[in-house]
mmCIF file of C-alpha atoms in Angstrom:
data_model
loop_
_atom_site.group_PDB
_atom_site.id
_atom_site.type_symbol
_atom_site.label_atom_id
_atom_site.label_comp_id
_atom_site.label_asym_id
_atom_site.label_seq_id
_atom_site.Cartn_x
_atom_site.Cartn_y
_atom_site.Cartn_z
ATOM 1 C CA ARG F 21 -43.024 -72.870 20.281
ATOM 2 C CA GLN F 22 -41.095 -70.620 22.690
ATOM 3 C CA THR F 23 -39.606 -73.354 24.893
ATOM 4 C CA LEU F 24 -37.837 -75.235 22.085
ATOM 5 C CA GLU F 25 -34.199 -74.692 21.203
ATOM 6 C CA ARG F 26 -34.318 -73.592 17.586
ATOM 7 C CA ASP F 27 -30.968 -74.734 16.303
ATOM 8 C CA TYR F 28 -30.247 -77.294 13.613
ATOM 9 C CA HIS F 29 -28.280 -79.696 15.809
ATOM 10 C CA SER F 30 -30.917 -79.922 18.528
ATOM 11 C CA LEU F 31 -33.992 -80.119 16.259
ATOM 12 C CA CYS F 32 -32.711 -82.125 13.290
ATOM 13 C CA GLU F 33 -29.996 -84.379 14.687
ATOM 14 C CA LYS F 34 -30.695 -85.074 18.365
ATOM 15 C CA GLN F 35 -34.469 -85.555 18.323
ATOM 16 C CA PRO F 36 -35.685 -88.611 16.388
ATOM 17 C CA ILE F 37 -39.008 -87.080 15.290
ATOM 18 C CA GLY F 38 -37.258 -83.855 14.249
ATOM 19 C CA HIS F 39 -34.637 -85.855 12.369
ATOM 20 C CA MET F 40 -37.302 -87.791 10.481
ATOM 21 C CA LEU F 41 -39.410 -84.724 9.619
ATOM 22 C CA PHE F 42 -36.372 -82.710 8.466
ATOM 23 C CA ARG F 43 -35.406 -85.611 6.195
ATOM 24 C CA GLN F 44 -38.949 -85.685 4.776
ATOM 25 C CA PHE F 45 -38.692 -81.931 4.161
ATOM 26 C CA CYS F 46 -35.363 -82.454 2.356
ATOM 27 C CA GLU F 47 -36.909 -85.167 0.152
ATOM 28 C CA THR F 48 -39.163 -82.475 -1.391
ATOM 29 C CA ARG F 49 -36.149 -80.675 -2.934
ATOM 30 C CA PRO F 50 -33.649 -82.491 -5.181
ATOM 31 C CA GLU F 51 -30.586 -80.489 -4.033
ATOM 32 C CA LEU F 52 -31.347 -81.253 -0.376
ATOM 33 C CA SER F 53 -32.296 -84.845 -1.113
ATOM 34 C CA ARG F 54 -28.820 -85.412 -2.579
ATOM 35 C CA CYS F 55 -27.261 -84.108 0.643
ATOM 36 C CA VAL F 56 -29.359 -86.449 2.789
ATOM 37 C CA LYS F 57 -28.543 -89.422 0.558
ATOM 38 C CA PHE F 58 -24.846 -88.543 0.811
ATOM 39 C CA LEU F 59 -25.084 -88.446 4.630
ATOM 40 C CA ASP F 60 -26.837 -91.842 4.576
ATOM 41 C CA ALA F 61 -24.126 -93.263 2.322
ATOM 42 C CA VAL F 62 -21.416 -91.965 4.679
ATOM 43 C CA ALA F 63 -23.215 -93.607 7.618
ATOM 44 C CA GLY F 64 -23.231 -96.864 5.629
ATOM 45 C CA TYR F 65 -19.521 -96.439 4.855
ATOM 46 C CA GLU F 66 -18.700 -95.958 8.544
ATOM 47 C CA VAL F 67 -20.366 -99.231 9.548
ATOM 48 C CA ALA F 68 -19.109 -101.225 6.565
ATOM 49 C CA PRO F 69 -16.755 -104.115 7.429
ATOM 50 C CA ASP F 70 -13.049 -103.321 6.999
ATOM 51 C CA GLU F 71 -12.664 -105.514 3.916
ATOM 52 C CA LYS F 72 -15.527 -103.740 2.080
ATOM 53 C CA ARG F 73 -14.832 -100.197 3.287
ATOM 54 C CA LYS F 74 -12.490 -99.234 0.436
ATOM 55 C CA GLU F 75 -14.951 -100.421 -2.217
ATOM 56 C CA CYS F 76 -17.806 -98.650 -0.429
ATOM 57 C CA GLY F 77 -15.758 -95.431 -0.205
ATOM 58 C CA GLN F 78 -14.915 -95.532 -3.920
ATOM 59 C CA HIS F 79 -18.597 -95.993 -4.775
ATOM 60 C CA LEU F 80 -19.506 -93.070 -2.503
ATOM 61 C CA ILE F 81 -16.917 -90.780 -4.117
ATOM 62 C CA GLU F 82 -18.011 -91.778 -7.640
ATOM 63 C CA LYS F 83 -21.703 -91.276 -6.920
ATOM 64 C CA TYR F 84 -21.731 -88.101 -4.798
ATOM 65 C CA LEU F 85 -18.407 -86.277 -5.008
ATOM 66 C CA LYS F 86 -17.407 -86.471 -8.692
ATOM 67 C CA PRO F 87 -18.635 -83.349 -10.581
ATOM 68 C CA ASN F 88 -19.957 -85.332 -13.574
ATOM 69 C CA SER F 89 -22.154 -87.702 -11.534
ATOM 70 C CA GLU F 90 -25.936 -87.381 -11.446
ATOM 71 C CA ASP F 91 -26.115 -87.106 -7.626
ATOM 72 C CA HIS F 92 -23.138 -84.712 -7.298
ATOM 73 C CA VAL F 93 -23.084 -82.770 -4.013
ATOM 74 C CA PRO F 94 -21.583 -79.355 -4.954
ATOM 75 C CA GLU F 95 -21.189 -78.257 -1.309
ATOM 76 C CA VAL F 96 -18.007 -80.353 -0.983
ATOM 77 C CA PRO F 97 -15.050 -78.580 -2.696
ATOM 78 C CA LEU F 98 -12.846 -80.451 -5.182
ATOM 79 C CA GLN F 99 -9.713 -80.103 -2.998
ATOM 80 C CA LEU F 100 -11.477 -82.034 -0.239
ATOM 81 C CA VAL F 101 -12.652 -84.662 -2.746
ATOM 82 C CA ASP F 102 -9.062 -85.133 -3.950
ATOM 83 C CA ALA F 103 -7.832 -85.408 -0.356
ATOM 84 C CA CYS F 104 -10.517 -88.039 0.357
ATOM 85 C CA CYS F 105 -9.461 -90.032 -2.726
ATOM 86 C CA GLU F 106 -5.810 -90.006 -1.620
ATOM 87 C CA ARG F 107 -6.608 -91.032 1.952
ATOM 88 C CA LEU F 108 -8.950 -93.765 0.701
ATOM 89 C CA GLU F 109 -6.107 -95.260 -1.346
ATOM 90 C CA GLN F 110 -3.731 -95.136 1.650
ATOM 91 C CA GLU F 111 -6.054 -96.290 4.423
ATOM 92 C CA PRO F 112 -9.889 -96.327 4.353
ATOM 93 C CA SER F 113 -10.575 -95.075 7.899
ATOM 94 C CA LYS F 114 -14.006 -94.411 9.384
ATOM 95 C CA GLU F 115 -13.219 -90.675 9.673
ATOM 96 C CA LEU F 116 -12.483 -90.307 5.939
ATOM 97 C CA PHE F 117 -15.620 -88.266 5.180
ATOM 98 C CA LYS F 118 -15.805 -86.400 8.509
ATOM 99 C CA GLU F 119 -14.959 -82.988 6.995
ATOM 100 C CA SER F 120 -17.360 -83.560 4.092
ATOM 101 C CA THR F 121 -20.254 -84.414 6.400
ATOM 102 C CA LYS F 122 -19.474 -81.359 8.539
ATOM 103 C CA LEU F 123 -19.682 -79.159 5.423
ATOM 104 C CA ILE F 124 -23.014 -80.734 4.458
ATOM 105 C CA HIS F 125 -24.421 -80.235 7.971
ATOM 106 C CA ASP F 126 -23.167 -76.626 7.931
ATOM 107 C CA TYR F 127 -24.916 -76.084 4.589
ATOM 108 C CA LEU F 128 -28.168 -77.710 5.768
ATOM 109 C CA SER F 129 -28.158 -75.683 8.995
ATOM 110 C CA VAL F 130 -28.432 -72.294 7.243
ATOM 111 C CA ALA F 131 -30.946 -71.614 4.424
ATOM 112 C CA PRO F 132 -32.544 -75.104 4.231
ATOM 113 C CA PHE F 133 -33.075 -75.113 7.998
ATOM 114 C CA ALA F 134 -34.656 -71.634 7.871
ATOM 115 C CA ASP F 135 -37.029 -72.888 5.149
ATOM 116 C CA TYR F 136 -37.814 -75.951 7.275
ATOM 117 C CA LEU F 137 -38.816 -73.706 10.201
ATOM 118 C CA ASP F 138 -41.445 -72.075 7.941
ATOM 119 C CA SER F 139 -42.752 -75.376 6.562
ATOM 120 C CA LEU F 140 -45.618 -77.697 7.412
ATOM 121 C CA TYR F 141 -43.033 -80.282 8.485
ATOM 122 C CA PHE F 142 -41.940 -78.053 11.368
ATOM 123 C CA ASN F 143 -45.591 -77.451 12.314
ATOM 124 C CA ARG F 144 -46.027 -81.225 12.466
ATOM 125 C CA PHE F 145 -42.923 -81.404 14.681
ATOM 126 C CA LEU F 146 -44.480 -78.830 17.035
ATOM 127 C CA GLN F 147 -47.688 -80.876 17.173
ATOM 128 C CA TRP F 148 -45.703 -83.965 18.195
ATOM 129 C CA LYS F 149 -43.829 -81.999 20.870
ATOM 130 C CA TRP F 150 -47.136 -80.666 22.214
ATOM 131 C CA LEU F 151 -48.511 -84.213 22.336
ATOM 132 C CA GLU F 152 -45.369 -85.418 24.160
ATOM 133 C CA ARG F 153 -45.827 -82.756 26.827
ATOM 134 C CA GLN F 154 -49.381 -83.762 27.674
ATOM 135 C CA PRO F 155 -49.565 -85.534 31.037
ATOM 136 C CA VAL F 156 -50.417 -89.236 30.943
ATOM 137 C CA THR F 157 -53.623 -89.878 32.881
ATOM 138 C CA LYS F 158 -56.219 -92.628 32.962
ATOM 139 C CA ASN F 159 -58.135 -90.631 30.321
ATOM 140 C CA THR F 160 -55.216 -91.010 27.886
ATOM 141 C CA PHE F 161 -56.343 -94.632 27.353
ATOM 142 C CA ARG F 162 -59.573 -96.412 26.484
ATOM 143 C CA GLN F 163 -59.839 -99.502 28.646
ATOM 144 C CA TYR F 164 -61.188 -102.738 27.253
ATOM 145 C CA ARG F 165 -61.578 -106.216 28.716
ATOM 146 C CA VAL F 166 -59.500 -107.885 31.421
ATOM 147 C CA LEU F 167 -56.816 -110.125 29.928
ATOM 148 C CA GLY F 168 -55.784 -111.772 33.173
ATOM 149 C CA LYS F 169 -55.772 -111.530 36.972
ATOM 150 C CA GLY F 170 -52.962 -112.107 39.406
ATOM 151 C CA GLY F 171 -51.963 -111.613 43.015
ATOM 152 C CA PHE F 172 -51.247 -107.887 42.652
ATOM 153 C CA GLY F 173 -54.012 -106.828 40.274
ATOM 154 C CA GLU F 174 -55.209 -107.361 36.743
ATOM 155 C CA VAL F 175 -54.006 -106.804 33.188
ATOM 156 C CA CYS F 176 -56.383 -105.055 30.793
ATOM 157 C CA ALA F 177 -56.307 -104.356 27.078
ATOM 158 C CA CYS F 178 -56.220 -100.626 26.465
ATOM 159 C CA GLN F 179 -55.919 -98.259 23.519
ATOM 160 C CA VAL F 180 -54.235 -94.848 23.367
ATOM 161 C CA ARG F 181 -56.909 -92.329 22.405
ATOM 162 C CA ALA F 182 -54.522 -90.104 20.418
ATOM 163 C CA THR F 183 -52.859 -92.772 18.253
ATOM 164 C CA GLY F 184 -55.093 -95.854 18.395
ATOM 165 C CA LYS F 185 -52.225 -98.166 19.406
ATOM 166 C CA MET F 186 -53.155 -101.122 21.601
ATOM 167 C CA TYR F 187 -51.308 -101.974 24.818
ATOM 168 C CA ALA F 188 -51.635 -104.237 27.830
ATOM 169 C CA CYS F 189 -52.033 -102.207 31.003
ATOM 170 C CA LYS F 190 -51.380 -103.605 34.460
ATOM 171 C CA LYS F 191 -53.632 -102.242 37.208
ATOM 172 C CA LEU F 192 -52.038 -102.626 40.608
ATOM 173 C CA GLU F 193 -54.168 -103.011 43.706
ATOM 174 C CA LYS F 194 -52.221 -101.597 46.623
ATOM 175 C CA LYS F 195 -53.570 -102.371 50.092
#
């Protein structure tokens, strides 16, 4: 718990398990779920082919940025929405929603992130980090039968004790 950086960017954006668990936490609250869906839609917009980008951007604005829509994200001010609409009409660039996503990340990094740190989702994150830090030894795996032999050793079927996943493990015989 003490050795982790406790900031939003490091825990919820950089680390895949933290990213996934923060998203699951956000799914439990409708106002946060809308923000996450908006960020997903922006990611989809950024990778959309050039010919479909304008259409994708218009759909995104209609669904998340218009005040009368069901999934409206109130954290993005109307001036920014109007600016996005104008720029979309001129040229639908990949950076069109950059300011909007920054505002959403800024919003998520304050109160929602503090709530996340007190949640079971963060405790699960800490459990995963603890598991990651455990040294890998021969006792980490259950060894089963030999799958094959070769000039440098043999390959065995083995199972990770913690997760139950099966792997092939090569035992080298060094002489």
